PDB file of C-alpha atoms in Angstrom:
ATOM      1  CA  UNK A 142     -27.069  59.505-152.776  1.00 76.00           C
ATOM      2  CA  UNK A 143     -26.002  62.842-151.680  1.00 84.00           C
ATOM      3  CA  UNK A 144     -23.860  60.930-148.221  1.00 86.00           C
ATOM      4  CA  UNK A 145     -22.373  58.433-150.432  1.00 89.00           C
ATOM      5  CA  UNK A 146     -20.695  61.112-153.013  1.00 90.00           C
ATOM      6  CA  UNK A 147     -19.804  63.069-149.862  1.00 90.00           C
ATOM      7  CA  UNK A 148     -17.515  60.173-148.597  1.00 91.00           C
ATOM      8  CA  UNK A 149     -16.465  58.867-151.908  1.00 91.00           C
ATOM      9  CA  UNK A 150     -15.153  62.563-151.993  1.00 92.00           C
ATOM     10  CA  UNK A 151     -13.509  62.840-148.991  1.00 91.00           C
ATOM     11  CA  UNK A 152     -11.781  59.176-149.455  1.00 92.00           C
ATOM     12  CA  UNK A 153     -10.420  60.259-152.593  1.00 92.00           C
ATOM     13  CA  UNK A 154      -8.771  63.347-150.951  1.00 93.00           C
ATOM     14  CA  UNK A 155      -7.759  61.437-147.878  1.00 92.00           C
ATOM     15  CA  UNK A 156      -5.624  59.356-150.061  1.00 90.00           C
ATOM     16  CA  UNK A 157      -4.059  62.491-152.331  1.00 91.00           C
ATOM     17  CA  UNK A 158      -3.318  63.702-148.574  1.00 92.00           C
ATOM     18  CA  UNK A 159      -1.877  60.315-147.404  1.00 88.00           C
ATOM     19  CA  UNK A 160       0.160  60.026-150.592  1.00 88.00           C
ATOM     20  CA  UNK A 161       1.375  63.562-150.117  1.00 90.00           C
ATOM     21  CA  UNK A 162       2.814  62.599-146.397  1.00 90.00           C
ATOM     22  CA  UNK A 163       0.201  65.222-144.659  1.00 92.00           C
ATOM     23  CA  UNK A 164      -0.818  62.995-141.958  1.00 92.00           C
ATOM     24  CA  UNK A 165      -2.861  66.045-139.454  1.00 93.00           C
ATOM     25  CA  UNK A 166      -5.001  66.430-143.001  1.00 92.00           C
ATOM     26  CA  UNK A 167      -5.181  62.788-143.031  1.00 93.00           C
ATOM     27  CA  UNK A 168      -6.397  62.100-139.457  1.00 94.00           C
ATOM     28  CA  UNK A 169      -8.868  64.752-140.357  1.00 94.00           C
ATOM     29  CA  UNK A 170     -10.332  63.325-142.933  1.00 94.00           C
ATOM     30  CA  UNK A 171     -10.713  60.070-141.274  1.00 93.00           C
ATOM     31  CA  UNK A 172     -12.557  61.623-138.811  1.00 93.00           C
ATOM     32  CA  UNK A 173     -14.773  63.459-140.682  1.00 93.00           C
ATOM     33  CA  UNK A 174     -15.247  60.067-143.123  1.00 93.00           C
ATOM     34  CA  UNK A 175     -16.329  57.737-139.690  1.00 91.00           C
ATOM     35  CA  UNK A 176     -18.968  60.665-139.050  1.00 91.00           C
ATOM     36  CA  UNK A 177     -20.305  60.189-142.673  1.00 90.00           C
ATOM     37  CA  UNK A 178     -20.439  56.477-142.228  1.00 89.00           C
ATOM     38  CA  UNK A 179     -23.001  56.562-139.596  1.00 88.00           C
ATOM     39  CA  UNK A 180     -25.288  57.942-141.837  1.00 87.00           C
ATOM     40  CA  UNK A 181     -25.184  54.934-143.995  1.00 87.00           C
ATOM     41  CA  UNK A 182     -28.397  52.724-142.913  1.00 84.00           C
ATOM     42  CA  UNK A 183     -26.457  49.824-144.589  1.00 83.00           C
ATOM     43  CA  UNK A 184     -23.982  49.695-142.001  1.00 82.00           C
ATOM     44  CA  UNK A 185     -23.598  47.657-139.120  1.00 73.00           C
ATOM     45  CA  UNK A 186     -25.848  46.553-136.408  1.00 66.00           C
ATOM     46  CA  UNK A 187     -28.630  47.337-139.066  1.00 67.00           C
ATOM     47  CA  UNK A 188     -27.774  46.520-142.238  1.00 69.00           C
ATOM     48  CA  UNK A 189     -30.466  47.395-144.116  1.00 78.00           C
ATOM     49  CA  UNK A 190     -30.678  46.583-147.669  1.00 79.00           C
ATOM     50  CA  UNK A 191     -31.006  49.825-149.313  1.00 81.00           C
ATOM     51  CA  UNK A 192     -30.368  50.315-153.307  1.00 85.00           C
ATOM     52  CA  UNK A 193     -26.831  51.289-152.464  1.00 85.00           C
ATOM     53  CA  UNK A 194     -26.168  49.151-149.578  1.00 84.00           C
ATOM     54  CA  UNK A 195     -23.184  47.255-151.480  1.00 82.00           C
ATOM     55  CA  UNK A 196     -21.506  50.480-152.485  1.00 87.00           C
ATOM     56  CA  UNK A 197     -21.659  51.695-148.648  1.00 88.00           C
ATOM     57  CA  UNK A 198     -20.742  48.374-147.629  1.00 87.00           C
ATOM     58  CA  UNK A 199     -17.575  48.528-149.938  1.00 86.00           C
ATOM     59  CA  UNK A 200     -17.041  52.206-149.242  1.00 90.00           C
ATOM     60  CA  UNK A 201     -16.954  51.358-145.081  1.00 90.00           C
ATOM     61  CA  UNK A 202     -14.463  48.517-145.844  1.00 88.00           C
ATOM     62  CA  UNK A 203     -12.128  50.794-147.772  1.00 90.00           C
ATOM     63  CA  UNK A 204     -12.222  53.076-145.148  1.00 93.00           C
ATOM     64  CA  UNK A 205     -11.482  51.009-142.260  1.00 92.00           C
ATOM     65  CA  UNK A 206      -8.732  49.522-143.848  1.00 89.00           C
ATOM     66  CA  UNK A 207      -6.866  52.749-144.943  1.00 92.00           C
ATOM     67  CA  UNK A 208      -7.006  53.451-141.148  1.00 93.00           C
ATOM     68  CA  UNK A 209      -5.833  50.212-139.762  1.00 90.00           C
ATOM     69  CA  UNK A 210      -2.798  50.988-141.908  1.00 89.00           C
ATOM     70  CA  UNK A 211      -3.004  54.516-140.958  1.00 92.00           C
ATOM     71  CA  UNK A 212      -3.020  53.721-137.495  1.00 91.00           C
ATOM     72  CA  UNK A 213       0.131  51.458-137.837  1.00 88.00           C
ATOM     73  CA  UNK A 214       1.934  54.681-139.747  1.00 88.00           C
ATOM     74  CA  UNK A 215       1.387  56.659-136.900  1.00 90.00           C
ATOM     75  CA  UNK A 216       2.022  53.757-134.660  1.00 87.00           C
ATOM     76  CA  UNK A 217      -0.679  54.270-132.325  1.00 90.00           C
ATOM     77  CA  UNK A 218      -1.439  50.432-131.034  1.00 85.00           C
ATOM     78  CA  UNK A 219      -4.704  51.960-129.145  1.00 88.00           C
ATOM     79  CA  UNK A 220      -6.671  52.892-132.725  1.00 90.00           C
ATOM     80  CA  UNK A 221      -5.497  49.928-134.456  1.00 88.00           C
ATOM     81  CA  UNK A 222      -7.165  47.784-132.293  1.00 86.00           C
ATOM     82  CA  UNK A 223      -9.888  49.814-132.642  1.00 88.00           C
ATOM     83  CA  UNK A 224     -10.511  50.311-136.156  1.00 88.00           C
ATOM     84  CA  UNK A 225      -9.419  46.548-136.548  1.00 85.00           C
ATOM     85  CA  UNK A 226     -12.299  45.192-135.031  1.00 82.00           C
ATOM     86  CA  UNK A 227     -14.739  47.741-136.680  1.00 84.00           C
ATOM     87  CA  UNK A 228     -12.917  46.461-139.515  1.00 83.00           C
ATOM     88  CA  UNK A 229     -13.013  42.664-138.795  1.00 76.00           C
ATOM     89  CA  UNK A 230     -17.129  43.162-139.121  1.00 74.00           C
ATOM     90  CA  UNK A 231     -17.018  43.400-142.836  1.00 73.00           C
ATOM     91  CA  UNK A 232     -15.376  40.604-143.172  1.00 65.00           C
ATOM     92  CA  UNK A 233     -16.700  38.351-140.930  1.00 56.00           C
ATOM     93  CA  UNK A 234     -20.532  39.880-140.954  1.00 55.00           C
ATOM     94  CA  UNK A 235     -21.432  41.388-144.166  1.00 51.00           C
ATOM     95  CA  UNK A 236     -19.585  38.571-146.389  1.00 57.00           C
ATOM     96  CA  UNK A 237     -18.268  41.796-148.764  1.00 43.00           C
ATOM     97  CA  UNK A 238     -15.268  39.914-148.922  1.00 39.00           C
ATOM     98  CA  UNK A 239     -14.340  35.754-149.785  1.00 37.00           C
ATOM     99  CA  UNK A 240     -11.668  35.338-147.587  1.00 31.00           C
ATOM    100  CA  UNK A 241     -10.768  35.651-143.332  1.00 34.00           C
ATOM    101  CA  UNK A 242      -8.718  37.660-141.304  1.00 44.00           C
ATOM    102  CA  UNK A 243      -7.791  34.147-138.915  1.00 53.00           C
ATOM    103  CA  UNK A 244      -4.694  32.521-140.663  1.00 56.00           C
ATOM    104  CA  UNK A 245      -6.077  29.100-139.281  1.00 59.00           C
ATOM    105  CA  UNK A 246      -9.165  29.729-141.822  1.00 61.00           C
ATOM    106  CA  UNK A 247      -7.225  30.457-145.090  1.00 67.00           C
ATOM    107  CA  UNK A 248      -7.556  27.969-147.701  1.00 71.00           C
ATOM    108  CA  UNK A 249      -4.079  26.029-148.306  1.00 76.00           C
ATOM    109  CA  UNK A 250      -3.481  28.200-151.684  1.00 79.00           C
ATOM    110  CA  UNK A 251      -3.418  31.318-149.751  1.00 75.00           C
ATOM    111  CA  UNK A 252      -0.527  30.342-147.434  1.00 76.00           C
ATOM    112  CA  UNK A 253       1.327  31.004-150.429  1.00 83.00           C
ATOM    113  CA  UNK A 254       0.919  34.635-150.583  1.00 84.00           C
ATOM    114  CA  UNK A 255       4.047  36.144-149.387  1.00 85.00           C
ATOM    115  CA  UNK A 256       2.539  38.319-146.977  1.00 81.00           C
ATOM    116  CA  UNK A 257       0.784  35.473-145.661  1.00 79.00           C
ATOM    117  CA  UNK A 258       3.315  32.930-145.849  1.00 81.00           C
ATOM    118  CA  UNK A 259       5.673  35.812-143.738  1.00 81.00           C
ATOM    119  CA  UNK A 260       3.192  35.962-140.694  1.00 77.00           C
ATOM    120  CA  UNK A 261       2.815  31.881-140.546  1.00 75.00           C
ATOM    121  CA  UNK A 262       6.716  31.529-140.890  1.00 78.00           C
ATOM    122  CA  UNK A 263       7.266  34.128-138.370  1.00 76.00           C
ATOM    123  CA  UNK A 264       4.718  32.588-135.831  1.00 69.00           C
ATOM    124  CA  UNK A 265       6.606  29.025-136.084  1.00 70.00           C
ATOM    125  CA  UNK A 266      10.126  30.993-135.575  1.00 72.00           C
ATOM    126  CA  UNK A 267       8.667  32.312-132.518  1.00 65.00           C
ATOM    127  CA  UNK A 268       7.021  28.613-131.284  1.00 60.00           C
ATOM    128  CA  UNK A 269      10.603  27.139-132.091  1.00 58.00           C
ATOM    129  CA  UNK A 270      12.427  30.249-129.607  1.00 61.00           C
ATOM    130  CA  UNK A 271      14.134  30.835-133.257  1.00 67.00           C
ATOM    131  CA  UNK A 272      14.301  34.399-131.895  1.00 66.00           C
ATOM    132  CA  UNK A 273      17.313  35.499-133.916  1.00 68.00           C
ATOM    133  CA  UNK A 274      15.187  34.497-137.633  1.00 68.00           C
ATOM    134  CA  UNK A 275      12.399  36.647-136.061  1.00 67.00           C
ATOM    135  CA  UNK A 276      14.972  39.671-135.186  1.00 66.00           C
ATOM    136  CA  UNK A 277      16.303  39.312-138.712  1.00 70.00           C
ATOM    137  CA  UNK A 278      13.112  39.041-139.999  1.00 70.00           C
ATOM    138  CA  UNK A 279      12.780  43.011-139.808  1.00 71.00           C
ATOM    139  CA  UNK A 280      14.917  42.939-143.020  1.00 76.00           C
ATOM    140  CA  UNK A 281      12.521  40.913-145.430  1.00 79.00           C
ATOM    141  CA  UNK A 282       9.066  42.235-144.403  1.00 82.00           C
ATOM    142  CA  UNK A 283       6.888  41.691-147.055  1.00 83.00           C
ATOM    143  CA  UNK A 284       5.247  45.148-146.847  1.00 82.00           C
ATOM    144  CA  UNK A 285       6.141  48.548-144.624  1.00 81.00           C
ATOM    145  CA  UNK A 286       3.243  48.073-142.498  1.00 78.00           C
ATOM    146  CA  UNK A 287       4.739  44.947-140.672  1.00 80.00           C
ATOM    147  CA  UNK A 288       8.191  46.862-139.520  1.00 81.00           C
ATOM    148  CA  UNK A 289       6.350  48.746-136.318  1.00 77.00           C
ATOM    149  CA  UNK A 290       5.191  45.286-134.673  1.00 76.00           C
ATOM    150  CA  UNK A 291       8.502  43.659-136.222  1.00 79.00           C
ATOM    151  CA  UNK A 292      10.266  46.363-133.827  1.00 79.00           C
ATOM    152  CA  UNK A 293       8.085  45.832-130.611  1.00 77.00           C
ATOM    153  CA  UNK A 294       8.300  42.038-131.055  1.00 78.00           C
ATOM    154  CA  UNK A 295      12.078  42.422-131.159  1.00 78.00           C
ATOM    155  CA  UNK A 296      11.759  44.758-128.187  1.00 80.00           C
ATOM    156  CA  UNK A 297       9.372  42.266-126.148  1.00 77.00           C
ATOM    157  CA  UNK A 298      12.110  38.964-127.062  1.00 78.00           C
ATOM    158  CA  UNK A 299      15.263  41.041-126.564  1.00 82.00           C
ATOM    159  CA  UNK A 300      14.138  42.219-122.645  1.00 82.00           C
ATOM    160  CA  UNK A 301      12.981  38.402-121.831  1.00 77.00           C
ATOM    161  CA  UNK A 302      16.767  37.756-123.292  1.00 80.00           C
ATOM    162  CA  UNK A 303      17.621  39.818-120.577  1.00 83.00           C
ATOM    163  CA  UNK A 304      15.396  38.761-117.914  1.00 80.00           C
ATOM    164  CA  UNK A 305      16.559  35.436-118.262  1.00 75.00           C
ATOM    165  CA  UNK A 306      20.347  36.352-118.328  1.00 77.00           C
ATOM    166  CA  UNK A 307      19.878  38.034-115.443  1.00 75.00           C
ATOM    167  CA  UNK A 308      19.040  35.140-113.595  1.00 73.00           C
ATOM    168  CA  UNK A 309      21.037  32.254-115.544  1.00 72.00           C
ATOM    169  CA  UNK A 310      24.735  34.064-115.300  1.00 77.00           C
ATOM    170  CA  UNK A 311      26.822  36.310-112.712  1.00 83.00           C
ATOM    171  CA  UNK A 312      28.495  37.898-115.564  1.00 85.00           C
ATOM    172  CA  UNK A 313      29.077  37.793-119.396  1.00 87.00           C
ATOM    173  CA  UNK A 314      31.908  39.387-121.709  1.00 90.00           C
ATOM    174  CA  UNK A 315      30.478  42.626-122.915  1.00 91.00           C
ATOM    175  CA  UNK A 316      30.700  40.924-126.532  1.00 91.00           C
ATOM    176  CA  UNK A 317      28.627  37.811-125.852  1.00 88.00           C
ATOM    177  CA  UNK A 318      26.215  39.726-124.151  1.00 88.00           C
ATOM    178  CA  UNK A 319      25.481  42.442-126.859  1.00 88.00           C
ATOM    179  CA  UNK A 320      25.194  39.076-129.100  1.00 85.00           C
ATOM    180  CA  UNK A 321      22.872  37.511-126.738  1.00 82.00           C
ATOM    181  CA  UNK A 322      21.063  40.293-127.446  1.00 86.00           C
ATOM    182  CA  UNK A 323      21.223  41.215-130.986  1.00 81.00           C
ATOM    183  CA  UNK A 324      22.923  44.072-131.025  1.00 85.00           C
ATOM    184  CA  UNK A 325      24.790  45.449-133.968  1.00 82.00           C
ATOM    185  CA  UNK A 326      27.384  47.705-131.669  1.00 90.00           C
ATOM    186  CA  UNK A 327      28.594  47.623-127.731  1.00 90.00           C
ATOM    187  CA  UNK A 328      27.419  51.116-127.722  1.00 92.00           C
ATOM    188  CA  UNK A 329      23.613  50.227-128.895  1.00 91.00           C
ATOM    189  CA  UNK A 330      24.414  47.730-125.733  1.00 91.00           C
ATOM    190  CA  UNK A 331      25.707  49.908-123.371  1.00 91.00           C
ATOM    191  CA  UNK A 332      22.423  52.808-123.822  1.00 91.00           C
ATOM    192  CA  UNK A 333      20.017  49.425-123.732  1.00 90.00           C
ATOM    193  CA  UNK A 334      21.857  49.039-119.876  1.00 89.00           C
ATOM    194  CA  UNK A 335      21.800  53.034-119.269  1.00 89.00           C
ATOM    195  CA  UNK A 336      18.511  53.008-120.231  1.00 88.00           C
ATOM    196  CA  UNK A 337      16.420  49.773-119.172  1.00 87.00           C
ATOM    197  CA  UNK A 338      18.768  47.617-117.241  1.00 86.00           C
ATOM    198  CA  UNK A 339      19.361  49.571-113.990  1.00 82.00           C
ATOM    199  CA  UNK A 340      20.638  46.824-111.862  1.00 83.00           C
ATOM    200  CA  UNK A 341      23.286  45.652-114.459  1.00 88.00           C
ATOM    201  CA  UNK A 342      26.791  47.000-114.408  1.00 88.00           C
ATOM    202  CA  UNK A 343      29.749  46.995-116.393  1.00 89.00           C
ATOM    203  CA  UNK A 344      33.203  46.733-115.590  1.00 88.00           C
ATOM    204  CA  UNK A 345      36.376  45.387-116.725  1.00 88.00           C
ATOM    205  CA  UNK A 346      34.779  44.423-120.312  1.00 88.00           C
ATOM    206  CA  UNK A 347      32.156  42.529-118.345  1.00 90.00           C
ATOM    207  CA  UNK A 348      28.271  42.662-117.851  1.00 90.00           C
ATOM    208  CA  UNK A 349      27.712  42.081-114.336  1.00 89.00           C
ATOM    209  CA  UNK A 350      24.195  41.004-113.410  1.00 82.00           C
ATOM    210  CA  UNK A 351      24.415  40.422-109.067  1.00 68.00           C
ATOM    211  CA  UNK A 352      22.381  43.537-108.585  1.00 65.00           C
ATOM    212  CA  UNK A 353      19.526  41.962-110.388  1.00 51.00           C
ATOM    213  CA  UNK A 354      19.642  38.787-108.192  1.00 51.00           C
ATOM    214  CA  UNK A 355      18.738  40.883-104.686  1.00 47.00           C
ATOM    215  CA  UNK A 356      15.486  39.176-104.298  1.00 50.00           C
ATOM    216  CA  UNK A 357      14.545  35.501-106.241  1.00 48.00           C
ATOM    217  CA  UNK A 358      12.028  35.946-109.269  1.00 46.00           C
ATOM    218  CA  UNK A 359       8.292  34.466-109.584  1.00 45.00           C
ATOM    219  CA  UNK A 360       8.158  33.967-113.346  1.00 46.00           C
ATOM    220  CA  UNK A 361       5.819  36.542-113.440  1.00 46.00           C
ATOM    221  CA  UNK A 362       7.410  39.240-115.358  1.00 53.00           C
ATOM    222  CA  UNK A 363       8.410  36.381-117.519  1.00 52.00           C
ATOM    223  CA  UNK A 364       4.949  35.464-118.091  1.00 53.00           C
ATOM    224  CA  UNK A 365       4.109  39.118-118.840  1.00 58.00           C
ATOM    225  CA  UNK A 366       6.598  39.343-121.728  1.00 56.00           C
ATOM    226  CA  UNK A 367       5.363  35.921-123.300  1.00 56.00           C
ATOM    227  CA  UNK A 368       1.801  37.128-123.528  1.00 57.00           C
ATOM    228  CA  UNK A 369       2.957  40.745-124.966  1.00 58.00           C
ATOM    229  CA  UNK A 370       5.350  38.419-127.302  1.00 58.00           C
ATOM    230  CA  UNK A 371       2.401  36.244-127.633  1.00 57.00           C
ATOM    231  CA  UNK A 372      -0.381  39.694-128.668  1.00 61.00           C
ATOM    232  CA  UNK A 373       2.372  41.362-130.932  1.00 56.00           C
ATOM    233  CA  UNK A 374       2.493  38.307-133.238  1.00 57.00           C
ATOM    234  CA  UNK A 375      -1.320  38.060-133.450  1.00 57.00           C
ATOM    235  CA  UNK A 376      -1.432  41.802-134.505  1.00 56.00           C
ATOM    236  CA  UNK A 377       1.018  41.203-137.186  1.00 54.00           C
ATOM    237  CA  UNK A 378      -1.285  37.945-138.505  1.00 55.00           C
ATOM    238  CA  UNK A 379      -4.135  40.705-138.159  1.00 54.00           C
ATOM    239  CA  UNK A 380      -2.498  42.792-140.974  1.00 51.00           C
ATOM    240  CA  UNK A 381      -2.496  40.321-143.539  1.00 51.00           C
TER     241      UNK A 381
END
């Protein structure tokens, strides 16, 4: 089949061009590849069963996956939801694969793959408010692909930190606060105040937090961080 060589091609040099670290050639290529899959009649909402329906099938898969990791390399959270739940048909639909993207549908043998295992530990770290094991939890990632929704998970926890300093102390030491908030240095403190904590101050060694009591809080911006806290986990289970 003259589409199905066409896009084994063009997978084979969207890899060489992935491996190679040319990632304008490799968004190309993607492109170009989702075009070809569309001319597959063995893809979804039709599946038809053609004489090469399988290979498609297999082909698609392969495809979808490079760019759910592609999209993570690029860190654009917009196309990996997207090609995620193009993806999540393959699995779920055309029963290619044996096994489930849902963690809470793995068989007990598979919580033992590491990658696996990492995602379940890190989700009962984050139901305990164990939020320093998930911050150090960056450092034993099971795979590169984790580390961008490691960093906006440690992101979302380190400004409700904050929120809720804000409104449980006057002031802190400038020490215990950059440990409150996991910072390695006072100066990776200080530009976190400069640059997202306008109403905070700092004088005298101390973090003082009066400006952000002006008017009484509804819980809503906590709320807000919990469900991003809450959506960045789920997209790390999604990887595995």
């Amino acid at each position: 089949d003259r589409e199905l060589e066409e896009a084994n091609c063009k997978f084979a040099w969207l890899k060489l061009a992935c491996a190679e670290d040319e990632l304008d050639s490799c968004a190309t290529l993607l492109s170009e590849l989702k075009v070809l899959l569309t001319k597959f009649p063995s893809m979804p909402p039709s599946f038809e069963r053609t004489p090469n329906a399988v290979a498609e099938l297999r082909l698609a898969r392969a495809i979808y996956e490079f760019a759910v990791i592609f999209s993570i390399r690029v860190k654009d959270q917009d196309a990996f939801e997207r090609n995620f739940f193009q993806l999540k048909v393959f699995y779920m639909d055309t029963r290619v694969a044996e096994f489930h993207t849902e963690l809470e549908l793995l068989p007990p043998r598979a919580l033992d793959h590491p990658c696996i295992k990492y995602a379940v530990e890190l989700e009962q770290s984050f139901m305990e408010g164990t939020y320093n094991r998930l911050t150090n939890g960056r450092q034993a990632v099971p795979h590169e692909t984790y580390l961008y929704f490691m960093d906006l998970l440690a992101e979302t926890i380190r400004d409700e930190i904050a929120d809720c300093s804000g409104q449980a102390y006057d002031h802190l030491p400038v020490d215990d606060a950059r440990k409150m908030l996991m910072f390695s240095s006072e100066q990776k403190l200080l530009e976190y105040i400069s640059e997202i904590q306008h109403e905070w101050e700092v004088q005298n060694h101390s973090v003082l937090f009066h400006m952000a009591k002006v008017q009484p809080r509804v819980g809503i911006q906590a709320h807000q961080m919990i469900k991003r806290s809450l959506c960045y986990a789920r997209e790390l289970e999604r990887v595995v």
